[in-house]
Each structure stands twice: as structure tokens, then as C-alpha cells.
Amino acid sequence: MNCWECGAPVAAMFCEGCEAIQPPDPRLDHFARLGVEHRFEQDPDALAAAHRTLQRKVHPDRFASAGDRPRRFSMAQATALNDAIRVLRDPLRRAEYMLHLRGRDVGAEGEGRVQLSPAFLMEIIELREAVDELNGPDAHTERGRMAREVAARFEGMLAELGRRLDAGDDDLDAMAQLAAQLRYLRRVIDELQVDDGPGDWT
Amino acid sequence: MKAIGIDLGTTNSLVAVVQDGVPTTLADEAGRVLLPSVVAYRDGVAVDVGHEALAAAAANPHDTVMSVKRFMGRTKAEVDAEALATHEVKQDGAVLRILAGGACPTPVEVSAEILRVLRARAVRALGGGVTKAVITVPAYFDDTQRNATRQAGMLAGLDVLRLVNEPTAAALAYGLEKQKEGRFAVYDLGGGTFDISILHLVDGVFEVLATAGDTRLGGDDIDRVVAEAMLGEAGVDVEAADGALRRRAVAAATAVKIALTDAETATYALELADGGVFTRAVDRAELARLMAPVLRRTAGPCKRAMADAGLKPADLDGVVLVGGSTRAPAVQAYVAELFGRPPLGDIDPDRVVALGAAVQADLLSVDSELRLIEGGDVLLLDVIPLSLGLETMGGVVEKVIHRNSQIPASRAQQFTTFQDGQTGMDIHVLQGERELVEDCRSLARFRLTGIPPRPAGAARVAVTFQVDADGILHVKAREEETGVEQSVRVEPSHGLSDAQVEQMLQASLDHAEEDVMARLLRTAQVEAERVLMPLERALSDDADLLSPEETAIIREAMDDLRVATKGTDHRAIQDLTEMLDRVSAGFAQRRMERALAAGLRDVRVDDLESELADAPVGGGAHD
């Protein structure tokens, strides 16, 4: 690519020659855009810090009085950074994104759709039934206990998926299956968590 | 050229600016920083804004607009019952109008009156050239409410650089002053809105992690529940109480609430409709009990925001209080209980929002002062407060950009046709957290046409939402095979369009001089009447105090003034009023002496004194 302003070749957010802000490089994936290692295991604070440092340079507020073009590019750069951190900050989304980069779309509809294993579906149906049957004075505590159980299961499976991704596992089908199950479990956890007044922050 | 920061509050408004690297609130000529967000109308025009309008509000409830923020960007059906109980409104097509003093201004116009006064204050302090401003809004304001606020700014002749969320502005001012880092919850209980924001301040970046709130919950609600409890005790049917009595009851509640900030007990005093006075001692514990239901309503948004930020109370480094209502000890106690820690109390909750607005205004200016200061060059990373989505089959909303997404943001969603040969697709843009279309706010509708006829599900349309750093949404729909596309910059689907505001602005500029003249004339006429009427009465009561010559001089001055008031020259009226005042001064003096000397109880000395006090001292009319 060449700088839109001075024509010099550029490989960064800003032209080395004239310091003009450049449009976001479409070839960069989210990891490269934030300048972090291409792996599942990430330090959340370091991710956030990378995002902050880059936003300080390109955010539209820094270009409030610049020309039309730099303003547009700053907006595009800031949007791309926000998209990158949104995906990478959340471990499940990060895992799905890594699968996506390897050609597997967990959320795909139609042909590429990941079929949940019958055993997993059976288990979820039983769990749902158990939740529906909850009533009486202990229902609320019971719900909380189940939510914690499912959450623990979620964390365990997510850690496994992460390990396999970072170990370069080639079994994309198995990893996509794990990711799809994790998606499902997250929904179950959300459903189990009920709004129960002040003081309860779980 | 300085950019100013404005806190356009439900109860009070302020203006601040960064001077010599320090954000400072600006005071009026009397040294007052707070401008009551109250506008008085008479004979169809706005005559007073602020303290004077507030002082007259109890006596002239039908001429006064208060808490206009509660009406911003709303339709009549959406305005809460309390606001409706004190104001008469009418829905004029898409536009809501408030009826007051012979005028029917829109909430945008009322807000513009307040903004004009603040702008004038800044012009006086900074010496002209004030056109750029950052205005704060509750974090939970939706697009329509934000647009209305922006339009009010335009109407007041301001170039609105940015709307900043109030709690974010507060954190900006607080963090900058204390040079603190960490994660903070900002609990903002203003007059009419409640906001909670969770922020992370680090490395000169103020990152909003999550925000939640309730645009219909505030200190006004506390005053209202206290007022209703007291009216009940006074034996008044709350439902049947008229506007004036309600206002007095609420004003008395406000007074008690404020008094109890420092005192342990205070007296609630209310003048009833029959002229009697109801009094009642209220202590802090009782106030706390009365306001508890209102405070409990803040817990839900707090929990939601903390969950969205992925934090527990123990993860916080502090809770910052914003908004005048948080001065109440009961509010502080509640927040301490809710977050399991005492809130930080070392900032002025009234001023901090305006100060933060001034900081952001400075940072967005070409000649920013703060950028040059160590630790002053900060960046604000904000989020959208409410989810944005599209209507899909069955009236269900599909969220495209979720609440608390960092902005600027852009997301695309794929849709397919659902009928064979379908060549058009309706795009309905919505805002809100609910699942069904009817429970969300409709922001825009448009139709993508020119889709090639294909079997159902074969044609693909990508709808892209883009929210820029100002929080403004652009939506684009594009059919992928042919590349046919349609886009809109989202305007609120009701309320005023920007074009309408431009028109009003132009009209107000065109008529600016006429309007000022009309206002000066009316004020002068009123002043003249205030001198003429009592003097006429005095002449018949105490004619013997004057020689025929003296009477003739006063009479002549009165006649001249009467003739002038029929005309349109406000200067002439002012001059003649002053003349009359001068020629009748001796007469007033003699009447006063007679009253005092006679010691007669029935020669109402008070009346005489007030007549003297009423007589204009200087030119009379003022703007």
C-alpha cells in the first residue's frame, strides 16, 4: 500500500514519511491489528492495554479538527480496533474466531452448520426439564446452584478448547463441536441467572 | 475560540470552561453558578429564565415550564404522569408542545432558552465568540432524546461538538482532578434521571465499561413521594389537588429534603388551598423511609451495569456520587449498602458534570489547553447505552449492535428473502433491549428495492450498522448479487427533523430583533402599570397631601405615561415611568410619614412600603 497523502509505501497506521493516518489494512486479522500473539491464551489486561494504546493514536477525538479524509480513516481505524477487542476480549468469541481463521464457522447456517452431538442434546433436555420442575421455597437457591454447576462445566470445556487450539490440534470438527456446545451452555447459564433484587451481584 | 461545557440538567443547568488548564464553572452576575432549569412565559413569549422564573413558579404555575428535560424527545404518551400532572401539553402532529403563559413551545425551544442564557453567561466571561459546546445527556437517553438535545443546542446558536454522557463527564472531571486510576462506579441521581456507569481509568484513557439507568427516575420522584405523603396527612386528596397546590407541596418537600442534608430534623410547611398552613416535623429517618422505594429502583440498573462490565463490587476502586440528590444522607447510606463500601464524597456533585463537559470540549478544540498539560491529555472511550437492531419476521427484534458496545462500531447482519420473487425488503431500525418491536423505540424505516427476483432465501441482503464517535447511527442495506444499496443516516422518526430546526433557527434569527423589541416593550408596559395603579389609588386616598399644582404635575406625568404605553417605544415608556417616579417621590414620602405619625393600624404601612419598593429605581425595563 501507498500513503494517500505523500505516496510513500506504508505498512502501519501512520505513514512514516508524512505521519498521515492510513485506512485500516484489510489484511490484518484481529490479533495482528492489536499487535498481540496469535493464540487463545491471552492476558486480558494486556489485551485491553494494547487496545487503549492504539485508540489513543487513532481515535476520532484526536482528529476532531482534521480534514475530511483523515477523519474518515481515523473512524475506520477506531472501528476496526473496537471490533478486534470485542472479539478477542471474550474467550469463547476468541476461540470461535480462531476456528474461523482456520476455515470453520461455528455459527454458520445451512451446509456448514455444526450438528450438536445427540448425547449433548439429551443432556441439555434433561437439564432444562430439571429447571422447569424447580418450584417451592428452595427453587431460587437451587437455580443458583445449577447455574454455578453449568458455569463450572463451561469453564472446563472452554479451557480444553483453548488448549487444543494453542496446541495446533488438527481435529477441527471436534473443536467446532466443543465451541457449539459452549455457545449452548452459555445460553443456559444466561437463562438460569434471574434478576433477584438488590444486594445479589452473582 | 473557547469551547464550553454545558450540563443541561432537569433541575439546574451549568456552564463551565477550561481556563489556564483548569476546568471552571462560570457564575452569573450575582455570583450564582446554578441556573434553575425553569422558563417563565407571559403573553406568548419567554420572559424569564432561571432564578426569577423559579421564584415566580409557585405563584404562576401555568406560566412556568419546569423539568423540561423530562419532555425532551418524547411524545405525550411517553411523558411520565408526574410531569404531565404539572404541565399541560398537546401533541401537535409529531411535535409535543407545552402550554405555558400563552405560549406553546416545544421542549427543544424551552431548552434552547436555558442554553441561550448559559451561552450569554459564557460570552460575558470569555468575551465573545462562544459558539462551540459539549452538552451532557443522561447516559440512558435514547437517540430521539439525544437528537432533541442537539437541536436545542443548534437553536441556541451553538455548534454542538459532542453529546457526552453525564456520568462519563463526571468521571472525566473527577479522574483528571484526582489523577486516580482504577475502576469506578459513577452513581448519578439527578433531578429527573438516574444513571450508573462503570469506568476504567488508566493510562490517560477513560474507558466506559458499561452503563445503565432509568430516564424517569430522579430527585423529583423523591420530592413527589414526600409531597404526596404530606398532602395525605394534611387531609388533601392527592389525585384531586390542583397544579398550584401540588407545586407548593413539592417545593416544600424539596426544601425539607435539602434542610435534612445538614440538620437532623426540619419542618415541612405547606400553604393549603384554603389559606391555612399545614406544618409537620420530619426527621432524617422518616425521609429515608419515604425515599426508600425510589432508591430501590436504582438497584436493578446498578446490577445490570456491573454484570455487563464483568465486575463485582469488590473489584471497584471507588463509587463516585453525582447529582444534587446524592447529597441526601439517605442516598449515601443506600449506595454504601448497595456497593458494600462508602461512596467517595470529595467532589461537588452539582458541578462535576459541567466540569467534565468543559474538559471534553477543550480536548475537542483545535487549541486545546489540556493536551499540552502533563496528565491532561486524556481520551474518552465511550459505549452505546442501548442496543440497536432490526425488525425480523413476526415482529421480533434482532440486535445488531449490543448495548455497551464501544463506539465507533460497525456490524453487518445477513438477511435473506422469505418469498419467491421478492424484490424489496423493508428495513426497520429499532433501539432498546426488549424482544418485540412494539416494546422498542422505532428509529427509522426504509425500503431496499431492486433485489433480483429469486426463490425465497436465495437473495442475500447485508445490513450494516455504523455508529460513529458521536453515537450517530448510519444504516446501509446492500443486496450482494447486484450490489444495489440503500442507506440512511438515522433521524428520529418523530419529533422535529433537523430541517425543521434549521427553519426555526433561521426564523428566530430573522425575528431576533423583533422578538427582543417585543419583549422590552412588554416589560416596560408592565413596569409602567405597576407604578400607575397604586399611584392612582393614593391620589384619591391622600389628595389633601398635595397642593393643586403638585397634583397637576403628577397627573400630567401620569397621562403622558399612559399615552406612551399605548405606543411601541419602550424607551419612551421607561423614561416617562422614571419621570413619574421622580415627580411623585415627595408625595410617597409624605404618605409614608402620615401613616407612621398617625400610627393608624388600618393605613396599611406595608402596602405603602411595597408601593415604594415597586416603583422602578432605574430605567425599569431590563433584559
Coordinates of C-alpha atoms in Angstrom, one line a residue, chain A residues 1 30 60 71 86 92 107 113 124 131 152 154 179:
Chain A
M1 CA 0.0 0.0 0.0
H30 CA -7.8 -9.1 14.9
P60 CA -11.7 10.3 16.0
R71 CA -11.3 11.9 10.0
R86 CA -14.8 -7.1 21.1
L92 CA -15.4 -18.0 23.6
G107 CA -22.3 -20.0 13.8
R113 CA -23.8 -25.9 10.3
I124 CA -29.4 -30.3 27.8
V131 CA -35.0 -26.4 35.7
A152 CA -18.0 -24.7 36.0
F154 CA -18.5 -24.2 30.7
A179 CA -17.4 -24.4 20.6

